N, CA, C and O of each residue as an XYZ file, in Angstrom:
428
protein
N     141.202     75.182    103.825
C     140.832     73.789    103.893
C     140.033     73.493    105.162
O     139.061     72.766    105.366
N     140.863     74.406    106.062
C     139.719     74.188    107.712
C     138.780     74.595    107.184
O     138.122     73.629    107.569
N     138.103     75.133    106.656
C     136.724     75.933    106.240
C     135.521     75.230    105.919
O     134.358     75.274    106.322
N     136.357     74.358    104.801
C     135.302     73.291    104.120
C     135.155     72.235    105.033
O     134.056     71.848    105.430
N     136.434     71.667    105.441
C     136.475     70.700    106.567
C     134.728     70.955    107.369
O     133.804     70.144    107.322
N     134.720     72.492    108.137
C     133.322     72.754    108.620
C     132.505     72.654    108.369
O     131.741     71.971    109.051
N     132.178     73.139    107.452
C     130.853     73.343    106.536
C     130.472     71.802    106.498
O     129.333     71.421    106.766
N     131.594     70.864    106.117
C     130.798     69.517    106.225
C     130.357     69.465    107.158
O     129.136     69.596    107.238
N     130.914     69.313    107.977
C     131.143     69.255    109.504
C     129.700     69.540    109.911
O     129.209     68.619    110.564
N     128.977     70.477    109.713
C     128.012     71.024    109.989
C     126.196     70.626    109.362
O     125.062     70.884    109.763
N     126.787     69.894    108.220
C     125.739     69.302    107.833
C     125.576     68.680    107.771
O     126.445     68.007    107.217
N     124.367     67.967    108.176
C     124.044     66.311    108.852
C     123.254     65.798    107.103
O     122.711     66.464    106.222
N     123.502     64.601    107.224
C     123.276     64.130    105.751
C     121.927     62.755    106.539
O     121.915     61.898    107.422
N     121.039     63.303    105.554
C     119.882     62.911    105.229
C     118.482     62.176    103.977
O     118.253     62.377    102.784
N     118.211     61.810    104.419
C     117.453     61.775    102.822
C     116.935     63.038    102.418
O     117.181     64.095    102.998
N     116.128     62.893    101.295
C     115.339     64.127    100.569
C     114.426     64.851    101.500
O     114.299     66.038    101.797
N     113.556     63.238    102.033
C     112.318     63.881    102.529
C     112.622     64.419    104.109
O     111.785     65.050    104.755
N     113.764     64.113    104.542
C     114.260     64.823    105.753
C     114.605     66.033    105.488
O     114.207     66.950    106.207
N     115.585     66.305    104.172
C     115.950     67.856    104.181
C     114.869     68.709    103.724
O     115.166     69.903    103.684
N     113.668     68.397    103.361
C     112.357     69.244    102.768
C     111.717     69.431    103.988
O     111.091     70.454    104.265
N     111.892     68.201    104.939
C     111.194     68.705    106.490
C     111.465     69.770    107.224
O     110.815     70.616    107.838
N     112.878     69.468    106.961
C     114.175     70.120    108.026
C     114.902     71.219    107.781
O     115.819     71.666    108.470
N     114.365     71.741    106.541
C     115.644     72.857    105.866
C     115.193     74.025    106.164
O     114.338     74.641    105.527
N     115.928     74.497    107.464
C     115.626     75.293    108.599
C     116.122     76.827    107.358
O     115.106     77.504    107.518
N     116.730     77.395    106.655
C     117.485     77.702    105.989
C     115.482     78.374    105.027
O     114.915     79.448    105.231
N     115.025     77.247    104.120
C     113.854     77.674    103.868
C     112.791     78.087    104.775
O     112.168     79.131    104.581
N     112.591     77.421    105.617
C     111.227     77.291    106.295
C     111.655     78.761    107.322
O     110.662     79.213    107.891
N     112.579     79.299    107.525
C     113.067     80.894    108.036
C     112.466     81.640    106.959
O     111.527     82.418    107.131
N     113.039     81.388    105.789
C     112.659     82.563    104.673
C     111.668     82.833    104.457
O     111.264     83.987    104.314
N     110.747     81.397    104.344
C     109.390     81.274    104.841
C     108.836     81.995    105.184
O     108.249     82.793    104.453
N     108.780     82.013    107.040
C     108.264     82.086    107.930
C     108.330     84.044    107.667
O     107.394     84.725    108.087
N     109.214     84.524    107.140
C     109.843     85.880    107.271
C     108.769     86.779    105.689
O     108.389     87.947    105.619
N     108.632     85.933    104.936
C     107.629     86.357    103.836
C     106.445     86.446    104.506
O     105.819     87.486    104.713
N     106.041     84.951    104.961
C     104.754     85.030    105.696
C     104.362     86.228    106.578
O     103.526     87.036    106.176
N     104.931     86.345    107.723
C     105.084     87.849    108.029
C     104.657     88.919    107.506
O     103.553     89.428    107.703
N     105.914     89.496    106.488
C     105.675     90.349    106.072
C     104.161     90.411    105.439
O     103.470     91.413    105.622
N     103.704     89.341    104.721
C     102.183     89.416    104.403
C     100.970     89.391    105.382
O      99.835     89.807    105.147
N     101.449     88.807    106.551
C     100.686     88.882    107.357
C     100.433     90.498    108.248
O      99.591     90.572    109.143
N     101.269     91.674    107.846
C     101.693     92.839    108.603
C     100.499     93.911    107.789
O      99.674     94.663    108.308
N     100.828     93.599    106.105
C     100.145     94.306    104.897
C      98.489     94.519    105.488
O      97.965     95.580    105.148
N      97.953     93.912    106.038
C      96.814     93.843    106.467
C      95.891     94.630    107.187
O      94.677     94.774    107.040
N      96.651     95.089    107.954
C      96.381     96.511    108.893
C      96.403     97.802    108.790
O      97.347     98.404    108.278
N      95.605     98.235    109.157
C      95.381     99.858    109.286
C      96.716    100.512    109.539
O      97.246    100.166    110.595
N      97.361    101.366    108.814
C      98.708    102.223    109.216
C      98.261    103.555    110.282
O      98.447    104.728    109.957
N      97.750    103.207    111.375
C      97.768    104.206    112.255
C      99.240    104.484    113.186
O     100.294    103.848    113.182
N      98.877    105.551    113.871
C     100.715    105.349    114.390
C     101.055    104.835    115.260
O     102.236    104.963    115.580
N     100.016    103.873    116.182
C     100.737    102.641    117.001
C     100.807    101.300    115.935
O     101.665    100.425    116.054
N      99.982    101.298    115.104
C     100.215    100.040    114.516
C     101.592     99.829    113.403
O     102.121     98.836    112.904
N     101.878    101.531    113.310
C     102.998    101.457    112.208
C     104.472    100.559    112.763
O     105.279     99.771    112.271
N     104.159    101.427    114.462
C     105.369    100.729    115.060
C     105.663     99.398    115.624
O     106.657     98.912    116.163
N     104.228     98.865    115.268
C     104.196     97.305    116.100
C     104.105     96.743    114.926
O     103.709     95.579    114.998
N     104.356     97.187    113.692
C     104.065     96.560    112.505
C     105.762     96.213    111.838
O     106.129     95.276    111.129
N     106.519     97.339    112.381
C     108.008     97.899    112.172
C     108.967     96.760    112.747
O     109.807     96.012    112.246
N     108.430     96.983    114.105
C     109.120     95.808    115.335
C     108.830     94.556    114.916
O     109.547     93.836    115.611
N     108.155     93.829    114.135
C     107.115     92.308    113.910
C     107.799     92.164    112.822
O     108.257     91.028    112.702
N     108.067     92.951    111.902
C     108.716     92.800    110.510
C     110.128     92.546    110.522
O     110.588     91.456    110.182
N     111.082     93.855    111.034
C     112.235     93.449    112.062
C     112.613     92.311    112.588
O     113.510     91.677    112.031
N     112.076     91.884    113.627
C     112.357     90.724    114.563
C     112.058     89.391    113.667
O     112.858     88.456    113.696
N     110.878     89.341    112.872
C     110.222     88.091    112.188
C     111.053     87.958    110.793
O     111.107     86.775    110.457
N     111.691     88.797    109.922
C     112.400     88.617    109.115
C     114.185     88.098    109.253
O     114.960     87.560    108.463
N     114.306     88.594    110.707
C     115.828     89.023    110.901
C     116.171     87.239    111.424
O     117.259     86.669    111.344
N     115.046     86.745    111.877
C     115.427     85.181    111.827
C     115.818     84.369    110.662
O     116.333     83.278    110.906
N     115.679     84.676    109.604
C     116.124     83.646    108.457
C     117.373     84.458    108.302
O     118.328     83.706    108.108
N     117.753     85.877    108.320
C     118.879     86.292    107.783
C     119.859     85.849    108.950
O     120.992     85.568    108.559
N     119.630     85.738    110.291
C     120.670     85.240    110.954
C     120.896     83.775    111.139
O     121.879     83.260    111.672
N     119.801     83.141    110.601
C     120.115     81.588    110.087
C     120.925     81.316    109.070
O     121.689     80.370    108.878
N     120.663     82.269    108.433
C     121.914     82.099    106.621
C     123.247     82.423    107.138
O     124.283     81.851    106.800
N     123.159     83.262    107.877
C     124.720     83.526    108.557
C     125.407     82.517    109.344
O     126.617     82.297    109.312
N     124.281     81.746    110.262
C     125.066     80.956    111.183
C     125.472     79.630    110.030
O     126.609     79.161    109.981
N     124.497     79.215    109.271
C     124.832     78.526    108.050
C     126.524     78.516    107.002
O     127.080     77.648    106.329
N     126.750     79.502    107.237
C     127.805     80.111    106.974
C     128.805     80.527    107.677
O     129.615     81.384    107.325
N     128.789     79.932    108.704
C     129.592     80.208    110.096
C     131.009     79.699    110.049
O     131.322     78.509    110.030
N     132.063     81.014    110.025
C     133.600     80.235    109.706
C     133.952     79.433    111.373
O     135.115     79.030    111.349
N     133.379     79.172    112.517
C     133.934     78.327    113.222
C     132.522     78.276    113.604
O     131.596     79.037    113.326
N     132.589     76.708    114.629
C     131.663     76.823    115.956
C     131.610     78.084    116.955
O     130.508     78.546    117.252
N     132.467     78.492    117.334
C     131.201     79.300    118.055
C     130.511     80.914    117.108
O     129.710     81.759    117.507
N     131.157     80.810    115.942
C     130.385     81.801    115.120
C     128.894     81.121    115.184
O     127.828     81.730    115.277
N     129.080     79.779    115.116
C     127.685     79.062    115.097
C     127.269     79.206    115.931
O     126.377     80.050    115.846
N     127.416     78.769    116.981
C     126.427     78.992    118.056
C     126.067     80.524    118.436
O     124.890     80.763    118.708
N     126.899     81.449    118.467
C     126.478     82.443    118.439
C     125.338     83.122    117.659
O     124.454     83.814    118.163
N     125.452     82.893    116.666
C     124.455     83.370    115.277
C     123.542     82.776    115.603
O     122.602     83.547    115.798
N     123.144     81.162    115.883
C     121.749     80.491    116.094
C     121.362     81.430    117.372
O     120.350     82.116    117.226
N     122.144     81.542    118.749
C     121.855     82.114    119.626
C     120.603     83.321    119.337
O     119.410     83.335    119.640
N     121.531     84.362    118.567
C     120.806     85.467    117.759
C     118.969     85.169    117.179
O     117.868     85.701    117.318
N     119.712     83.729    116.345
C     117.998     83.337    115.904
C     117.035     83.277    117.168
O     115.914     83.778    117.253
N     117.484     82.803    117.793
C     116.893     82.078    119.205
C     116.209     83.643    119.678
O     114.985     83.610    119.805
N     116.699     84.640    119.878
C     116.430     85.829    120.347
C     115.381     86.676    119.717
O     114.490     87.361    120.220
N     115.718     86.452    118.497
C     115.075     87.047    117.457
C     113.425     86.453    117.398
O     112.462     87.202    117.230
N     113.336     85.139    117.550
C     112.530     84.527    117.843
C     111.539     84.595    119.123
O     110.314     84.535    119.017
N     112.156     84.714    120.207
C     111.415     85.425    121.032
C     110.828     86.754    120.960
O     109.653     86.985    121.242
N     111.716     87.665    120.555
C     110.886     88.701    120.322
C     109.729     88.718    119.247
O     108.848     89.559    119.428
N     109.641     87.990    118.285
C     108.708     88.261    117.465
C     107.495     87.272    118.024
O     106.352     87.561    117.670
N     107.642     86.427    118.653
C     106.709     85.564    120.177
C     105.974     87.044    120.929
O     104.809     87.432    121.020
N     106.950     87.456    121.267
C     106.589     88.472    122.392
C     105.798     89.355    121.543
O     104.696     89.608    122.030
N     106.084     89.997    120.205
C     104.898     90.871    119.283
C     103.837     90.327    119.123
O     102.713     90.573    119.560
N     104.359     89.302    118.249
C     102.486     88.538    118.008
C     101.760     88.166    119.258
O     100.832     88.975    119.248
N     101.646     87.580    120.117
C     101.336     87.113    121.611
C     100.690     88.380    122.196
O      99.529     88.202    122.564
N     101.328     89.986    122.414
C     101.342     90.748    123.152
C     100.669     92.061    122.729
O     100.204     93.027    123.334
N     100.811     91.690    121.399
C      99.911     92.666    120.928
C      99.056     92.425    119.889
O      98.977     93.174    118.915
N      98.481     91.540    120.015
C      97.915     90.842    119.235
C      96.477     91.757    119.161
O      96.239     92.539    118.241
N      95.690     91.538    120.156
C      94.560     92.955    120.421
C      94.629     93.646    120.330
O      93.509     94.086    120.589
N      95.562     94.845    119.951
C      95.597     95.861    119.499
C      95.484     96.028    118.068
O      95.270     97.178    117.684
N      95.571     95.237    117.315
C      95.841     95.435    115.593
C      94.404     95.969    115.378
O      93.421     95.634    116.038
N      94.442     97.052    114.119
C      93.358     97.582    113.518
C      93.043     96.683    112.266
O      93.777     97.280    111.478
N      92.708     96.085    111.818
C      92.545     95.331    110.315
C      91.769     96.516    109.442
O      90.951     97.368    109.790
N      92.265     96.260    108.391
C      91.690     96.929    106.597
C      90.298     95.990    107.179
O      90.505     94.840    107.567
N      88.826     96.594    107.207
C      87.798     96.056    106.743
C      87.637     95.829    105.265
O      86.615     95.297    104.830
């Protein structure tokens, strides 16, 4: 019963057009497809395989640790797990940003 108690607990109630703005939950899964299509693009040489590896990794692993914290049996499972997003997020900042000049593109 504590469980559900949370889960309400946790979700802020909104209209429609707030949760289509806001539904952090999609716009991760999103962001993590996008990615991956955005990776397909490049030459598979063997620095790009691994900056392609790390970008896919880091840029996907944000929606899966959003579904988790979503699913979080207490607060600080929550905060912990967003924490994770938060991290995850930087690093894939730090790929795209940092190595951005290096990518070979498919002519």
């Amino acid at each position: 019963m504590s469980n559900i108690k949370l889960q309400i607990s946790n979700q802020v109630q909104m209209s429609n057009d707030t949760k289509k703005q806001y539904n952090l939950g999609e716009r991760t899964a999103k962001f993590g497809e996008e990615i991956i299509k955005f990776c397909r693009v490049f030459v598979k040489d063997v620095i790009n395989v691994i900056l392609i590896e790390q970008l896919v990794r880091s840029g996907t692993s944000i929606g899966a640790n959003y579904m988790e914290a979503d699913a979080a049996e207490s607060k600080r499972d929550f905060i912990h797990k967003i924490g994770i997003c938060k991290k995850e997020a930087k690093e894939t900042t730090y790929w795209l940003r940092n190595e951005e000049n290096n990518w070979t593109f498919w002519l």
